[in-house]
mmCIF file of C-alpha atoms in Angstrom:
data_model
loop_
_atom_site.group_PDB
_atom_site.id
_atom_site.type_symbol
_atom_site.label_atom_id
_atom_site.label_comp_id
_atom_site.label_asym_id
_atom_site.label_seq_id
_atom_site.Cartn_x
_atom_site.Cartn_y
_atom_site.Cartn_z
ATOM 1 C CA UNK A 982 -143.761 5.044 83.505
ATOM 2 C CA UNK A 983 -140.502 6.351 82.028
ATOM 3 C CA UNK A 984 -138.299 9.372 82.436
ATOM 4 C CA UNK A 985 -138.374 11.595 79.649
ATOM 5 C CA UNK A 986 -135.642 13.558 78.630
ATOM 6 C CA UNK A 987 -138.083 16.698 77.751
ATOM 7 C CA UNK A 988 -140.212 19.270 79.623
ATOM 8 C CA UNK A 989 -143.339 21.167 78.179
ATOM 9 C CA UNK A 990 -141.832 23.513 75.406
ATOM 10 C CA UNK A 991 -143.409 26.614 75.838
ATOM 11 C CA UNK A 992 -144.905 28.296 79.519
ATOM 12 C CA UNK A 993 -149.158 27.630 78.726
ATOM 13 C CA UNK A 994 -149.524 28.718 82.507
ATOM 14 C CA UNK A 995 -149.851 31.653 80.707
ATOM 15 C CA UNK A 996 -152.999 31.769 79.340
ATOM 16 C CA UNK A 997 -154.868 29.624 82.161
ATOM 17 C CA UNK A 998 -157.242 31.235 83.980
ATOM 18 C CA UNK A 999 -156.711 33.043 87.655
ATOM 19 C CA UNK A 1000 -160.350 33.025 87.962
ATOM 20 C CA UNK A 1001 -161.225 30.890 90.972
ATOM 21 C CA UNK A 1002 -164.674 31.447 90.357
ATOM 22 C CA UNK A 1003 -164.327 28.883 87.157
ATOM 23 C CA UNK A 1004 -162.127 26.088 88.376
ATOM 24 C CA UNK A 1005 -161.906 24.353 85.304
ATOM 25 C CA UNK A 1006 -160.036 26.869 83.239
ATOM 26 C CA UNK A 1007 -157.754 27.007 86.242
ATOM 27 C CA UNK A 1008 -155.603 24.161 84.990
ATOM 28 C CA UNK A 1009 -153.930 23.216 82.125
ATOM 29 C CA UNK A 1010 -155.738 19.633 80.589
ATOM 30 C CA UNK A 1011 -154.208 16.999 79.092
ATOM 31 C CA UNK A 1012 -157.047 15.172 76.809
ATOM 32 C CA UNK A 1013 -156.770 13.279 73.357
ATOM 33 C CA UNK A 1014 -153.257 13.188 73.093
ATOM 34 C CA UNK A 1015 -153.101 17.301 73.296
ATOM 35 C CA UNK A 1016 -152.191 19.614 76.123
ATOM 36 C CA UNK A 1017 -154.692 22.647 76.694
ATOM 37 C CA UNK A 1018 -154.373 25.844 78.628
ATOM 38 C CA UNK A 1019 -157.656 28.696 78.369
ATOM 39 C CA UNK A 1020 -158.274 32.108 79.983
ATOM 40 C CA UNK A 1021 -162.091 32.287 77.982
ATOM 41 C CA UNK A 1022 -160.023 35.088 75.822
ATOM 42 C CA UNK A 1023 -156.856 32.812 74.733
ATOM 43 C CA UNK A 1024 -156.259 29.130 74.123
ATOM 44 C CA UNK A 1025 -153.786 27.259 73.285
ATOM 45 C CA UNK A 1026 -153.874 23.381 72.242
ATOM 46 C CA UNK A 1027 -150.150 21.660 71.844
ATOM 47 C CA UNK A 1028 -149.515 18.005 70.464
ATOM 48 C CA UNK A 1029 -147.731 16.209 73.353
ATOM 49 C CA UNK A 1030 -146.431 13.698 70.520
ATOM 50 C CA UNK A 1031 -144.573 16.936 69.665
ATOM 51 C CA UNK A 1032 -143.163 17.493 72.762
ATOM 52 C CA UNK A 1033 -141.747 14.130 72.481
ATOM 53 C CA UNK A 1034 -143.612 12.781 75.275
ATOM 54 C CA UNK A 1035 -143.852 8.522 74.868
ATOM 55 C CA UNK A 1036 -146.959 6.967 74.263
ATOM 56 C CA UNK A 1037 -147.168 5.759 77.904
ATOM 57 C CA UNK A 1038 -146.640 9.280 78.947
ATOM 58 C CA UNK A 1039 -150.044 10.127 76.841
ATOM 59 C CA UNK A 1040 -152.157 7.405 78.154
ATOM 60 C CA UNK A 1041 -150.973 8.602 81.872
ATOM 61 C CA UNK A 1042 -151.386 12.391 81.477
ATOM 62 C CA UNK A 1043 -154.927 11.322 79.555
ATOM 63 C CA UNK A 1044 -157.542 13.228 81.611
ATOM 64 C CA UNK A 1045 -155.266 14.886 84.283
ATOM 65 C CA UNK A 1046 -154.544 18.171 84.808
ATOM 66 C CA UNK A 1047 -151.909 20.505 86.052
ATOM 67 C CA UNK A 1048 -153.052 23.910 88.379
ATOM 68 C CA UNK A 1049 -150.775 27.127 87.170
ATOM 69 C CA UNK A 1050 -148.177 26.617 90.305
ATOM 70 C CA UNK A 1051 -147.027 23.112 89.305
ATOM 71 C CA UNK A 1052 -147.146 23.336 86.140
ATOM 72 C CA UNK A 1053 -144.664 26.464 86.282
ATOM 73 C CA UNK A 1054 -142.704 24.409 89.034
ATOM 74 C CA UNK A 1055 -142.258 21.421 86.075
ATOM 75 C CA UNK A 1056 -141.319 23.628 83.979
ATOM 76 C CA UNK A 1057 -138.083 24.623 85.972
ATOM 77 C CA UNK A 1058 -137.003 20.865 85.240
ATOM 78 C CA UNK A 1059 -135.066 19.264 82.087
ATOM 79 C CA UNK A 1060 -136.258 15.875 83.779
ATOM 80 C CA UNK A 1061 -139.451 14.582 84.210
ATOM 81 C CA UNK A 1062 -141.104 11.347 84.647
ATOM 82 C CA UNK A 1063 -144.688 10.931 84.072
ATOM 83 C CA UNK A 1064 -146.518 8.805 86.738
ATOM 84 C CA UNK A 1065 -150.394 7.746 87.385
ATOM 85 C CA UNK A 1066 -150.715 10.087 90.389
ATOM 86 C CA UNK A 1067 -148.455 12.578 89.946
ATOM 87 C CA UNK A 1068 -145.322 14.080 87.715
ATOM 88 C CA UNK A 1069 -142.083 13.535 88.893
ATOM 89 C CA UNK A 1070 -139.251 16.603 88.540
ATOM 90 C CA UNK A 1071 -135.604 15.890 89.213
ATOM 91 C CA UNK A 1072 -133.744 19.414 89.844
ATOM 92 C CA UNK A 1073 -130.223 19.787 90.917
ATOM 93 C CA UNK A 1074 -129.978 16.273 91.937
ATOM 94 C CA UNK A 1075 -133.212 16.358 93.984
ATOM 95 C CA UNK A 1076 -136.841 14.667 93.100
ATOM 96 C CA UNK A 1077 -139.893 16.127 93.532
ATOM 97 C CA UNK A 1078 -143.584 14.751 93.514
ATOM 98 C CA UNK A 1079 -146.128 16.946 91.678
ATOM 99 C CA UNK A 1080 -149.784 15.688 92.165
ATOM 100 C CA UNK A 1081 -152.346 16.634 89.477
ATOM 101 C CA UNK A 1082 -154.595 19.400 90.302
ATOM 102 C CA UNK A 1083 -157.736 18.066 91.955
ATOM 103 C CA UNK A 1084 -159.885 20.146 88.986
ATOM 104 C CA UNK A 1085 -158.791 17.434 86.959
ATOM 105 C CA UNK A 1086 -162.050 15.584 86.861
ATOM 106 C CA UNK A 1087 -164.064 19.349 86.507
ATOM 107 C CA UNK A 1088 -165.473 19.345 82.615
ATOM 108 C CA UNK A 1089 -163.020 21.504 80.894
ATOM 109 C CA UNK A 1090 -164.510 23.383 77.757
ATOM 110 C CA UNK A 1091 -164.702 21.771 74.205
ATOM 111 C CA UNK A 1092 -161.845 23.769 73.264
ATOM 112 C CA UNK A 1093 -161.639 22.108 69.815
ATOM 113 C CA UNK A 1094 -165.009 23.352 68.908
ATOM 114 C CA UNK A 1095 -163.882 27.060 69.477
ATOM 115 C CA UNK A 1096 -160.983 26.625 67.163
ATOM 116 C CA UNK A 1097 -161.930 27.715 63.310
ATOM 117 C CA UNK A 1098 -161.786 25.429 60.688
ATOM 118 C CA UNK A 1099 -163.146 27.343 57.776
ATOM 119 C CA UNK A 1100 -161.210 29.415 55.121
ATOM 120 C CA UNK A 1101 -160.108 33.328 56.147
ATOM 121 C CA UNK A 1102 -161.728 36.091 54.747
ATOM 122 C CA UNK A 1103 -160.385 39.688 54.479
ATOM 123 C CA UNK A 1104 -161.038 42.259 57.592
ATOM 124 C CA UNK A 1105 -161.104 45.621 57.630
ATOM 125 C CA UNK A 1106 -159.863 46.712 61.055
ATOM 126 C CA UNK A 1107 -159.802 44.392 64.494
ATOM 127 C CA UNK A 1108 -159.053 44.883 68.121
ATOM 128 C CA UNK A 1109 -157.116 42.250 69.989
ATOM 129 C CA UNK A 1110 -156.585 43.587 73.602
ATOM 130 C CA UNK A 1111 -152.909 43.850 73.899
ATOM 131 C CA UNK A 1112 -152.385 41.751 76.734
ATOM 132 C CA UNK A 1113 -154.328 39.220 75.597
ATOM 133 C CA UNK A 1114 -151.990 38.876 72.478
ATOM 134 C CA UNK A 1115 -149.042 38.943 74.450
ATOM 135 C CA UNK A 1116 -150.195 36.459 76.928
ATOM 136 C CA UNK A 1117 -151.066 33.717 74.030
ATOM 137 C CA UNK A 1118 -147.705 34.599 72.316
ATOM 138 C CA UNK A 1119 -145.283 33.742 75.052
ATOM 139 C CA UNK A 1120 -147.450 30.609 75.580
ATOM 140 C CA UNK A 1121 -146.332 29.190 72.830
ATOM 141 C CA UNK A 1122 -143.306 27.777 71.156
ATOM 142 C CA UNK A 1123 -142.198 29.550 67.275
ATOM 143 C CA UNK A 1124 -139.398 28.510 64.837
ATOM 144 C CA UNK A 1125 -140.426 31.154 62.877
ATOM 145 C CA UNK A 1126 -142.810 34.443 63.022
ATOM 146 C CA UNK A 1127 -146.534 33.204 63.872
ATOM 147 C CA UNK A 1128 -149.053 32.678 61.269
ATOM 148 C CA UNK A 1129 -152.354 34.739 61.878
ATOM 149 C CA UNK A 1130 -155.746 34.043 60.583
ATOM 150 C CA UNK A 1131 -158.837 36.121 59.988
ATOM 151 C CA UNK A 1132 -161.911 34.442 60.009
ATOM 152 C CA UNK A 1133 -164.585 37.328 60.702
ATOM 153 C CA UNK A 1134 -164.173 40.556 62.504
ATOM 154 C CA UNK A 1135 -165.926 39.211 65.451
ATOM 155 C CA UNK A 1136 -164.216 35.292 65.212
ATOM 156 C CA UNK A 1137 -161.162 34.377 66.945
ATOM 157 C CA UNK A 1138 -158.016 34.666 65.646
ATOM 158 C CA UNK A 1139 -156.237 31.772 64.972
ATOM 159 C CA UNK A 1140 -152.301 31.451 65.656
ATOM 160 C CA UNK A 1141 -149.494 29.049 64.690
ATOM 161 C CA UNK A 1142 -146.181 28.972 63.668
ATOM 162 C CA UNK A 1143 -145.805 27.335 59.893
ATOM 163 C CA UNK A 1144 -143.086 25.233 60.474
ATOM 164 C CA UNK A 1145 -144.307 23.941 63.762
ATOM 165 C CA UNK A 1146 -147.892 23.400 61.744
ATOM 166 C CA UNK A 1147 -151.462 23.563 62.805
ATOM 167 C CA UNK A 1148 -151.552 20.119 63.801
ATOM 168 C CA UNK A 1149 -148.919 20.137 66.741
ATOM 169 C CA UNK A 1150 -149.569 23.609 68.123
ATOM 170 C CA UNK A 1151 -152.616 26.080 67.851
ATOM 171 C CA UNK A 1152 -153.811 29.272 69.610
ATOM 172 C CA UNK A 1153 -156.459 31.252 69.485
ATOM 173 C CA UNK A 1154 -157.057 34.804 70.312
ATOM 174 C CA UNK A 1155 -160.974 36.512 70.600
ATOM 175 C CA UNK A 1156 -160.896 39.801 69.315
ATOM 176 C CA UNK A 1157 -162.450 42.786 71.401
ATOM 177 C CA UNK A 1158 -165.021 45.683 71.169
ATOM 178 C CA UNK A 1159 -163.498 49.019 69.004
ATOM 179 C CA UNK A 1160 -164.419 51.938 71.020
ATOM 180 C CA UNK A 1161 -164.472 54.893 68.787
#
């Protein structure tokens, strides 16, 4: 258990679910090294290795979670120390205990399996409901104007900044129905 000098780097309480009718999606998970936030419409998946966090700091966050309220509370601190039952904030001068949500042990989705791996092809038209593409943007972190792929009309888009790269940070956006 050490303090790190870094905090999550972008807010992925944004695209976790408010729907307290599926628990699991109500958190974001920290699993394989990666941290994951989900709505069913958005995801995002973010290295924690890229967020500087230590190896010890990985193998304590493995298999925890974090409900939307402290997650956005951690986020208000530059200091945080990672701990076996709970995250540790230090703002102005003044620690705080943040337990891990108690969803943690709920089976959160295969979210790698949703993510696209094959080439892009050309599309014609797509709808991406506007909120939904505004939600996943602000969840994540950009040096530089976000990538998009196109892997079917009716396949989710895939997002991520090219000099962050694939590998540290990925979203995904489903498209929706064109009403004509």
């Amino acid at each position: 258990m050490a303090i790190t000098q870094t905090n999550f780097k972008s807010d992925l309480s944004k695209v976790v679910s408010k729907d307290e009718l599926r628990p699991a999606l109500t958190v974001v998970k920290f699993q394989n090294g990666y941290a994951y936030a989900t709505d069913s419409h958005c995801l995002v998946k973010q290295s924690l290795k890229w967020m500087d966090f230590t190896d010890e700091d990985i193998a304590l966050l493995e298999g925890k979670a974090l409900d939307i309220k402290a997650f956005k509370f951690i986020r208000k601190a530059k200091v945080i120390e990672v701990c076996e039952k709970h995250i540790s904030v230090f703002i102005d001068g003044t620690k705080y205990n943040v337990e891990y949500s108690i969803h943690s042990t709920l089976k959160y989705p295969e979210a790698d399996a949703v993510i696209p791996l094959k080439e892009t092809v050309s599309v014609e038209m797509m709808s991406i409901a506007k909120t939904n593409l505004m939600n996943l943007l602000s969840a994540m972190a950009f040096e530089t104007n976000p990538i998009f792929e196109f892997h079917g009309a009716v396949k989710a888009v895939v997002v991520y900044d090219r000099i962050i790269g694939r590998e540290k940070q990925i979203g995904i956006v489903m498209p929706c129905m064109i009403n004509n």
